PDB file of C-alpha atoms in Angstrom:
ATOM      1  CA  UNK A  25    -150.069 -37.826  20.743  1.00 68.00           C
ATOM      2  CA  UNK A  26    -146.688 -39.887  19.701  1.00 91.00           C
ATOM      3  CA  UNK A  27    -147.642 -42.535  21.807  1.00 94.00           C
ATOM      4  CA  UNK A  28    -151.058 -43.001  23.299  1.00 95.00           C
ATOM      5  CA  UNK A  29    -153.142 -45.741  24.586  1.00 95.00           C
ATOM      6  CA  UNK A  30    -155.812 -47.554  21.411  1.00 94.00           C
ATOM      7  CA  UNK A  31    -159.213 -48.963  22.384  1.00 93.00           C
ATOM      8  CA  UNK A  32    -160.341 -49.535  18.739  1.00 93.00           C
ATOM      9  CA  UNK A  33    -157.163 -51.839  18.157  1.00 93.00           C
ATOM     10  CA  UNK A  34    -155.886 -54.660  20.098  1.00 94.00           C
ATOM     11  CA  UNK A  35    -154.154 -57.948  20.021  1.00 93.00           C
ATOM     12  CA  UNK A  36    -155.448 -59.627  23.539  1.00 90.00           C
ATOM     13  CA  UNK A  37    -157.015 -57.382  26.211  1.00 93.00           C
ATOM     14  CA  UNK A  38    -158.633 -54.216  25.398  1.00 96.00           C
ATOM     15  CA  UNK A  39    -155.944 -52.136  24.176  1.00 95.00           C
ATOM     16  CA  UNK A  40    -152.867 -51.752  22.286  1.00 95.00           C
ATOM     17  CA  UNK A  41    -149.971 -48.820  22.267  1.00 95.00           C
ATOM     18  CA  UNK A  42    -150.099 -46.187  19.664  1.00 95.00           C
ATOM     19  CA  UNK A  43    -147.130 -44.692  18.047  1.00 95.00           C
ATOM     20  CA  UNK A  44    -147.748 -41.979  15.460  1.00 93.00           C
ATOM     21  CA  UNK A  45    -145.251 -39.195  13.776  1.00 91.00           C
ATOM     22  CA  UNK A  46    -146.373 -36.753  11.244  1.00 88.00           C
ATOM     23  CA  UNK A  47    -144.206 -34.595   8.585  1.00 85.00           C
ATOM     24  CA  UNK A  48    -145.268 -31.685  11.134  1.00 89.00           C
ATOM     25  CA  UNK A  49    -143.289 -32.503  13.997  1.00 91.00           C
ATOM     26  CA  UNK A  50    -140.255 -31.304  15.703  1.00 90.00           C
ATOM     27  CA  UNK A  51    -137.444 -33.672  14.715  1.00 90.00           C
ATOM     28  CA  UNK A  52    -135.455 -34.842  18.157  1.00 88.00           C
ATOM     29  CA  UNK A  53    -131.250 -35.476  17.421  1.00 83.00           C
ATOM     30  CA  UNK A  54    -131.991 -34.851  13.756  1.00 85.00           C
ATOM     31  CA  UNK A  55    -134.802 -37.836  13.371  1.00 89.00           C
ATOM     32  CA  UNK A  56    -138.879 -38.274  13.900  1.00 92.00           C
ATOM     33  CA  UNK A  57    -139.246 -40.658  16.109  1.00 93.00           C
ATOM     34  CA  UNK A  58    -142.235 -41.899  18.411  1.00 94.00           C
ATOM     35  CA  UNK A  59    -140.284 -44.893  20.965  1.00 94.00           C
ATOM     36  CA  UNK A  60    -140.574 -46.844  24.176  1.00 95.00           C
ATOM     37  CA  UNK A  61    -137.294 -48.330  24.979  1.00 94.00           C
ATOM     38  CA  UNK A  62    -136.438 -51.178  28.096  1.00 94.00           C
ATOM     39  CA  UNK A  63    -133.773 -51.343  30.503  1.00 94.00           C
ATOM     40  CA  UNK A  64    -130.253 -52.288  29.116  1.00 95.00           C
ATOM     41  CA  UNK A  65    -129.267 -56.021  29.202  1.00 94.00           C
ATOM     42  CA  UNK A  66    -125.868 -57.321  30.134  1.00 94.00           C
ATOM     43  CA  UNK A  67    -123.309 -58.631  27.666  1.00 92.00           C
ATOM     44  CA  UNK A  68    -123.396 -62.358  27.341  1.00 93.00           C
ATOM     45  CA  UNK A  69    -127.209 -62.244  28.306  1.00 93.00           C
ATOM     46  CA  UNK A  70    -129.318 -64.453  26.584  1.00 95.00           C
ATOM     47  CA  UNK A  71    -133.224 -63.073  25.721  1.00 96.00           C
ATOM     48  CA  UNK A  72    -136.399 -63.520  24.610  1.00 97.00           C
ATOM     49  CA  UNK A  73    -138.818 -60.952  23.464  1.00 96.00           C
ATOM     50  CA  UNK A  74    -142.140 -61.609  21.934  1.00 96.00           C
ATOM     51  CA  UNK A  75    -144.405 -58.557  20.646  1.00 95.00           C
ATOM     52  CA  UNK A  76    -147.544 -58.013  17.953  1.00 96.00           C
ATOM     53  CA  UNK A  77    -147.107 -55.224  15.265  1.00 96.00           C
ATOM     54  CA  UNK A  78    -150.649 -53.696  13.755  1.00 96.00           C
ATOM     55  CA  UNK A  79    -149.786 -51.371  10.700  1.00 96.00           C
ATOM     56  CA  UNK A  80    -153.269 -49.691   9.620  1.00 94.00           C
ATOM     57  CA  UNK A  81    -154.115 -48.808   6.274  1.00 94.00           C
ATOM     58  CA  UNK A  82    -153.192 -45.706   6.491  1.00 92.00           C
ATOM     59  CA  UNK A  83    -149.898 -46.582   6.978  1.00 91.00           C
ATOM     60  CA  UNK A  84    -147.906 -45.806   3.745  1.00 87.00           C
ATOM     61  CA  UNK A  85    -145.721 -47.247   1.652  1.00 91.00           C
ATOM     62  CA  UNK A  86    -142.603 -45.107   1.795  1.00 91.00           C
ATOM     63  CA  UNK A  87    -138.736 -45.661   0.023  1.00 91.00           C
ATOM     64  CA  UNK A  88    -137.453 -44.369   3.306  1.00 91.00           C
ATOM     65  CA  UNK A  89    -137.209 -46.922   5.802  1.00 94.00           C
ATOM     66  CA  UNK A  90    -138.892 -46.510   9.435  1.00 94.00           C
ATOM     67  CA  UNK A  91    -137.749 -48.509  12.513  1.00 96.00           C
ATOM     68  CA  UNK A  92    -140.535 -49.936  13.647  1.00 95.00           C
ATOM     69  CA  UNK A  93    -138.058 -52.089  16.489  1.00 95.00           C
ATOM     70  CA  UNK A  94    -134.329 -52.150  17.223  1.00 95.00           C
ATOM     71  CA  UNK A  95    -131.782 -53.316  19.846  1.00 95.00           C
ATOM     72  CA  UNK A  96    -129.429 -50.485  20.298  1.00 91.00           C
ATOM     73  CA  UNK A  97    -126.144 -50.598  22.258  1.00 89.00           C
ATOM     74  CA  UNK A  98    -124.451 -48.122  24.288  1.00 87.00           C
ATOM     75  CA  UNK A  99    -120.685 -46.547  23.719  1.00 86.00           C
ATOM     76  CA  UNK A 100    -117.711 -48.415  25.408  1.00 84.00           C
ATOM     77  CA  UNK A 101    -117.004 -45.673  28.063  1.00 88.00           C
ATOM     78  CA  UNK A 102    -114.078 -47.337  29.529  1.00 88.00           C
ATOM     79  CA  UNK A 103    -112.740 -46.782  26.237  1.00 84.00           C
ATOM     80  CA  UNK A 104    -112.956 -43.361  26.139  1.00 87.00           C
ATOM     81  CA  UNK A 105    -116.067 -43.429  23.468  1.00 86.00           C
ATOM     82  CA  UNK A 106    -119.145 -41.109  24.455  1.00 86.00           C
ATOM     83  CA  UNK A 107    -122.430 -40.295  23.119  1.00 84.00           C
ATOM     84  CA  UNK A 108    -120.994 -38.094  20.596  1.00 82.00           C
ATOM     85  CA  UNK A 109    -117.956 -40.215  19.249  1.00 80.00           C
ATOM     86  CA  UNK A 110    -119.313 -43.314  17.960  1.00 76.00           C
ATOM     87  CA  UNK A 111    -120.878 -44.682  15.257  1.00 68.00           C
ATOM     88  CA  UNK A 112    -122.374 -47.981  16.113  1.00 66.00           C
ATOM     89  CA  UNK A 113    -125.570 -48.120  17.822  1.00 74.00           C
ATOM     90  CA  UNK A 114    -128.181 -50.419  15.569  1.00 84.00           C
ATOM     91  CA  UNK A 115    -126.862 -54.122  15.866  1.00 90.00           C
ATOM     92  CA  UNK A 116    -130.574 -55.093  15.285  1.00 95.00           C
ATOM     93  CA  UNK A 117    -133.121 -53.906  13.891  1.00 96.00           C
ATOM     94  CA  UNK A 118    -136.358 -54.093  11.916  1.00 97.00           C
ATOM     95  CA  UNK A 119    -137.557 -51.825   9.442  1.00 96.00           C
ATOM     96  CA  UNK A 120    -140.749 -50.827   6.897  1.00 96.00           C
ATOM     97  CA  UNK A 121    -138.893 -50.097   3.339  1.00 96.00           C
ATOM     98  CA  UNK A 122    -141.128 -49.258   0.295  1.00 95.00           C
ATOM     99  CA  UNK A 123    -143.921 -51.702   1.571  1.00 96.00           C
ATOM    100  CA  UNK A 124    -141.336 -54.870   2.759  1.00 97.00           C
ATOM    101  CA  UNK A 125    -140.326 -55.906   6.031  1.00 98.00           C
ATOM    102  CA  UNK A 126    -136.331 -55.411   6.134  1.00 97.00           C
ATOM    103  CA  UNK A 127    -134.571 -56.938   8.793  1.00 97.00           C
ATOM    104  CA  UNK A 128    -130.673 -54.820   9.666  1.00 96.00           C
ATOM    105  CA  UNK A 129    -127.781 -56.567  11.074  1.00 94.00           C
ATOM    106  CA  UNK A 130    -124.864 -54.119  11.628  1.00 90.00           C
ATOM    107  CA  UNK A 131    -121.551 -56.259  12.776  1.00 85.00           C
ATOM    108  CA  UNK A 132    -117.848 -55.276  13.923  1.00 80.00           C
ATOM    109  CA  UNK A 133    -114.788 -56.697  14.277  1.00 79.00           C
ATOM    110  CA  UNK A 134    -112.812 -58.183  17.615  1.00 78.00           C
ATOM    111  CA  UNK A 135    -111.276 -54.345  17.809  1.00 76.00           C
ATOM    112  CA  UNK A 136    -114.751 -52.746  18.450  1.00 72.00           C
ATOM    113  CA  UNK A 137    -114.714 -51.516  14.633  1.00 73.00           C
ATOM    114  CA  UNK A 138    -117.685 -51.277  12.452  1.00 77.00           C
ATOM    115  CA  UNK A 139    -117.581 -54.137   9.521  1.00 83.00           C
ATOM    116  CA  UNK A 140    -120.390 -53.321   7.799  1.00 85.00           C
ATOM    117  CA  UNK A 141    -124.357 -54.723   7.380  1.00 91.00           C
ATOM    118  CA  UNK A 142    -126.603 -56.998   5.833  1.00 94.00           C
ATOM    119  CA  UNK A 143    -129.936 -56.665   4.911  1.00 96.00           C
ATOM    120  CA  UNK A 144    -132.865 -59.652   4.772  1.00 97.00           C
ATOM    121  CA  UNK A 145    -135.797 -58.983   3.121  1.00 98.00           C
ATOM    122  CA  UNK A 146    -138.810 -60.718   4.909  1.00 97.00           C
ATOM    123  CA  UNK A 147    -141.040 -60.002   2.507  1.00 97.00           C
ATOM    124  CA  UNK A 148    -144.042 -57.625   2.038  1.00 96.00           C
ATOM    125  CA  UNK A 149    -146.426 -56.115   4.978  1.00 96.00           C
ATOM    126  CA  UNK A 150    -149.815 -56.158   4.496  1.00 95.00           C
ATOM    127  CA  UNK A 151    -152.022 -53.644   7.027  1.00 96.00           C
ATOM    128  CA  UNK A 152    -154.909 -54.266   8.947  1.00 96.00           C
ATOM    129  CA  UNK A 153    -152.871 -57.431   9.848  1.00 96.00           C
ATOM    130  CA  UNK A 154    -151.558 -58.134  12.951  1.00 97.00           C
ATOM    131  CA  UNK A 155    -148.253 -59.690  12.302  1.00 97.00           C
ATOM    132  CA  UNK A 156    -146.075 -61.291  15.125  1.00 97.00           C
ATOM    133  CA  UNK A 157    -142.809 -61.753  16.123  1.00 98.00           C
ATOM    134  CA  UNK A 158    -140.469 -63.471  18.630  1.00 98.00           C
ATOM    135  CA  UNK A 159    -136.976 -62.869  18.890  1.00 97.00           C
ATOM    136  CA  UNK A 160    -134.181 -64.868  20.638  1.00 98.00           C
ATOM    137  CA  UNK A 161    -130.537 -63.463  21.254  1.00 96.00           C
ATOM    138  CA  UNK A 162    -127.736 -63.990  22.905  1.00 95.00           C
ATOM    139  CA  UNK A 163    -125.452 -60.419  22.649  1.00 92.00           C
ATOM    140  CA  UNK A 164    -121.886 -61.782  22.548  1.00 91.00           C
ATOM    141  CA  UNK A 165    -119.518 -60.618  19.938  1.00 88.00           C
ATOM    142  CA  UNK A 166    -117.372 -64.196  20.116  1.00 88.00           C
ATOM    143  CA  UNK A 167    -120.567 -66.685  20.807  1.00 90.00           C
ATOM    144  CA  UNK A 168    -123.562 -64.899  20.060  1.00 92.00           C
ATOM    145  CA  UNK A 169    -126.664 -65.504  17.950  1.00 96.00           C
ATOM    146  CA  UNK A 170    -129.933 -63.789  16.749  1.00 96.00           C
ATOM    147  CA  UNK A 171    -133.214 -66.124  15.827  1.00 98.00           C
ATOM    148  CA  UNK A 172    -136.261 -64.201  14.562  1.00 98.00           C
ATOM    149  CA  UNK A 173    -139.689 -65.707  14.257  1.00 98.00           C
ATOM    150  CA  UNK A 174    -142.450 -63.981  12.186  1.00 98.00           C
ATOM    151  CA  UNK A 175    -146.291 -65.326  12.322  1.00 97.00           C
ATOM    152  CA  UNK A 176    -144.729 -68.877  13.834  1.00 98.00           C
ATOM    153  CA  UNK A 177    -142.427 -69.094  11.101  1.00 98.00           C
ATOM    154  CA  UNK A 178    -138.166 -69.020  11.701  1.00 98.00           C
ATOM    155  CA  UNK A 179    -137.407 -66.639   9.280  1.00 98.00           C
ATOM    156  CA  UNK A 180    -133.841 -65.547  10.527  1.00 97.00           C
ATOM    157  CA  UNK A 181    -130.849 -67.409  11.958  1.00 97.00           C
ATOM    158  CA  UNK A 182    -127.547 -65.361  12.382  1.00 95.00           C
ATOM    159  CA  UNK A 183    -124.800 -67.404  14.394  1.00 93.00           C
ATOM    160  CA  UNK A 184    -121.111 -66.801  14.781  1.00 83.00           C
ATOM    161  CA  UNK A 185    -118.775 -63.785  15.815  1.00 79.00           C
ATOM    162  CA  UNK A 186    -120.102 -60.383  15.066  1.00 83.00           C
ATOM    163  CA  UNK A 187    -123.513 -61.086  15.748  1.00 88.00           C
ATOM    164  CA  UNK A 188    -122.672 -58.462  18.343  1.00 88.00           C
ATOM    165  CA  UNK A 189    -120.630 -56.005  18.424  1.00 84.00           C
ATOM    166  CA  UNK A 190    -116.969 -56.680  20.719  1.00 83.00           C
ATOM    167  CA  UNK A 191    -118.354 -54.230  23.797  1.00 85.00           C
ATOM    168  CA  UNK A 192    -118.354 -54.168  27.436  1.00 87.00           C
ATOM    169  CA  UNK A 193    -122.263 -53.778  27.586  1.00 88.00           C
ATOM    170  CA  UNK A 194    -125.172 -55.210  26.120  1.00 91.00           C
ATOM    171  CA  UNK A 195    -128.077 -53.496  24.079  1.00 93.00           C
ATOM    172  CA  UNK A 196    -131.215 -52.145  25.092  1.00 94.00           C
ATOM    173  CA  UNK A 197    -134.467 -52.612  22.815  1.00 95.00           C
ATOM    174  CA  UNK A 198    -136.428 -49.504  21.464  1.00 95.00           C
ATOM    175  CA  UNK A 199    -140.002 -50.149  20.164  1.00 96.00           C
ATOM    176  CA  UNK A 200    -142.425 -47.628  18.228  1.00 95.00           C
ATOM    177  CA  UNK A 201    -141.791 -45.786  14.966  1.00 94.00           C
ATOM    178  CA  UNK A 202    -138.154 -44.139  14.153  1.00 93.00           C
ATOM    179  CA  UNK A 203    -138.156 -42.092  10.671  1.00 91.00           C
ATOM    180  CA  UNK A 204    -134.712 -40.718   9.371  1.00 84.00           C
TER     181      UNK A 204
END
């Protein structure tokens, strides 16, 4: 039941996707977490991705955060990282904090090295509210940039190096509810 098909709740059509997690289930690589995730993008590759988040009343206000969508980018292989070496895997993200939208930027350095992050607060969520976004990237650590829309309204611009991290792939986007 992590993820299942709603009739009761939908943005256009008949139906929306469901992700749920509760306190009860069996954590997978240390985390609850109920995702869909798309193919992996090249580096340099320039996207647009539009989707419609729906968080119901029951949905509760909570001091630790929960992914509710993230790029996430893959270890540099030819460099001898692997799954289990590195540390940098959430350029982008957006989160649910203590009843606030949080938007993540994680950034490196030209060496591949992790810098650090910045947090923008986009305010507070309100449920039974559809609320909609549209993001634009380009994933280049030297020329890249980040634009996020939210309701029709620009509400992030990141531009210069760092935006992405200095790999030899680009990200892949996860969707649904991630709970550390």
């Amino acid at each position: 039941g992590a993820i299942s098909r709603s009739n009761t709740v939908a943005r256009a059509g008949s139906y929306s996707a469901k992700f749920s997690i509760n306190k009860s289930d069996k954590l997978v690589s240390g985390s609850y977490r109920a995702e869909i995730k798309t193919e992996q993008i090249a580096i340099n590759a320039e996207r647009w991705y539009g989707m419609s988040v729906f968080l119901p009343s029951s949905y509760a206000k909570d001091p630790i955060p929960e992914s509710i969508f993230q790029w996430h980018n893959v270890p540099n292989f030819n460099s001898g990282e692997t799954w289990s070496n590195y540390k940098f895997q959430n350029p982008w993200r957006l989160e649910t904090n203590n009843g606030r939208l949080v938007f993540v930027h994680q950034y490196g350095n030209a060496s591949g090295g992790f810098v650090g992050s910045k947090s923008y607060d986009l305010g507070e969520y309100k449920t039974n509210e559809w609320i909609d976004f549209v993001v634009h990237f380009k994933a280049s650590y030297s020329n890249g940039f980040f634009e996020l829309w939210k309701n029709g309204t620009k509400v992030l611009n990141i531009t210069g190096s760092g935006v992405y991290y200095n790999d030899e792939s680009g990200p892949y986007m996860k969707m649904g509810i991630y709970k550390w």
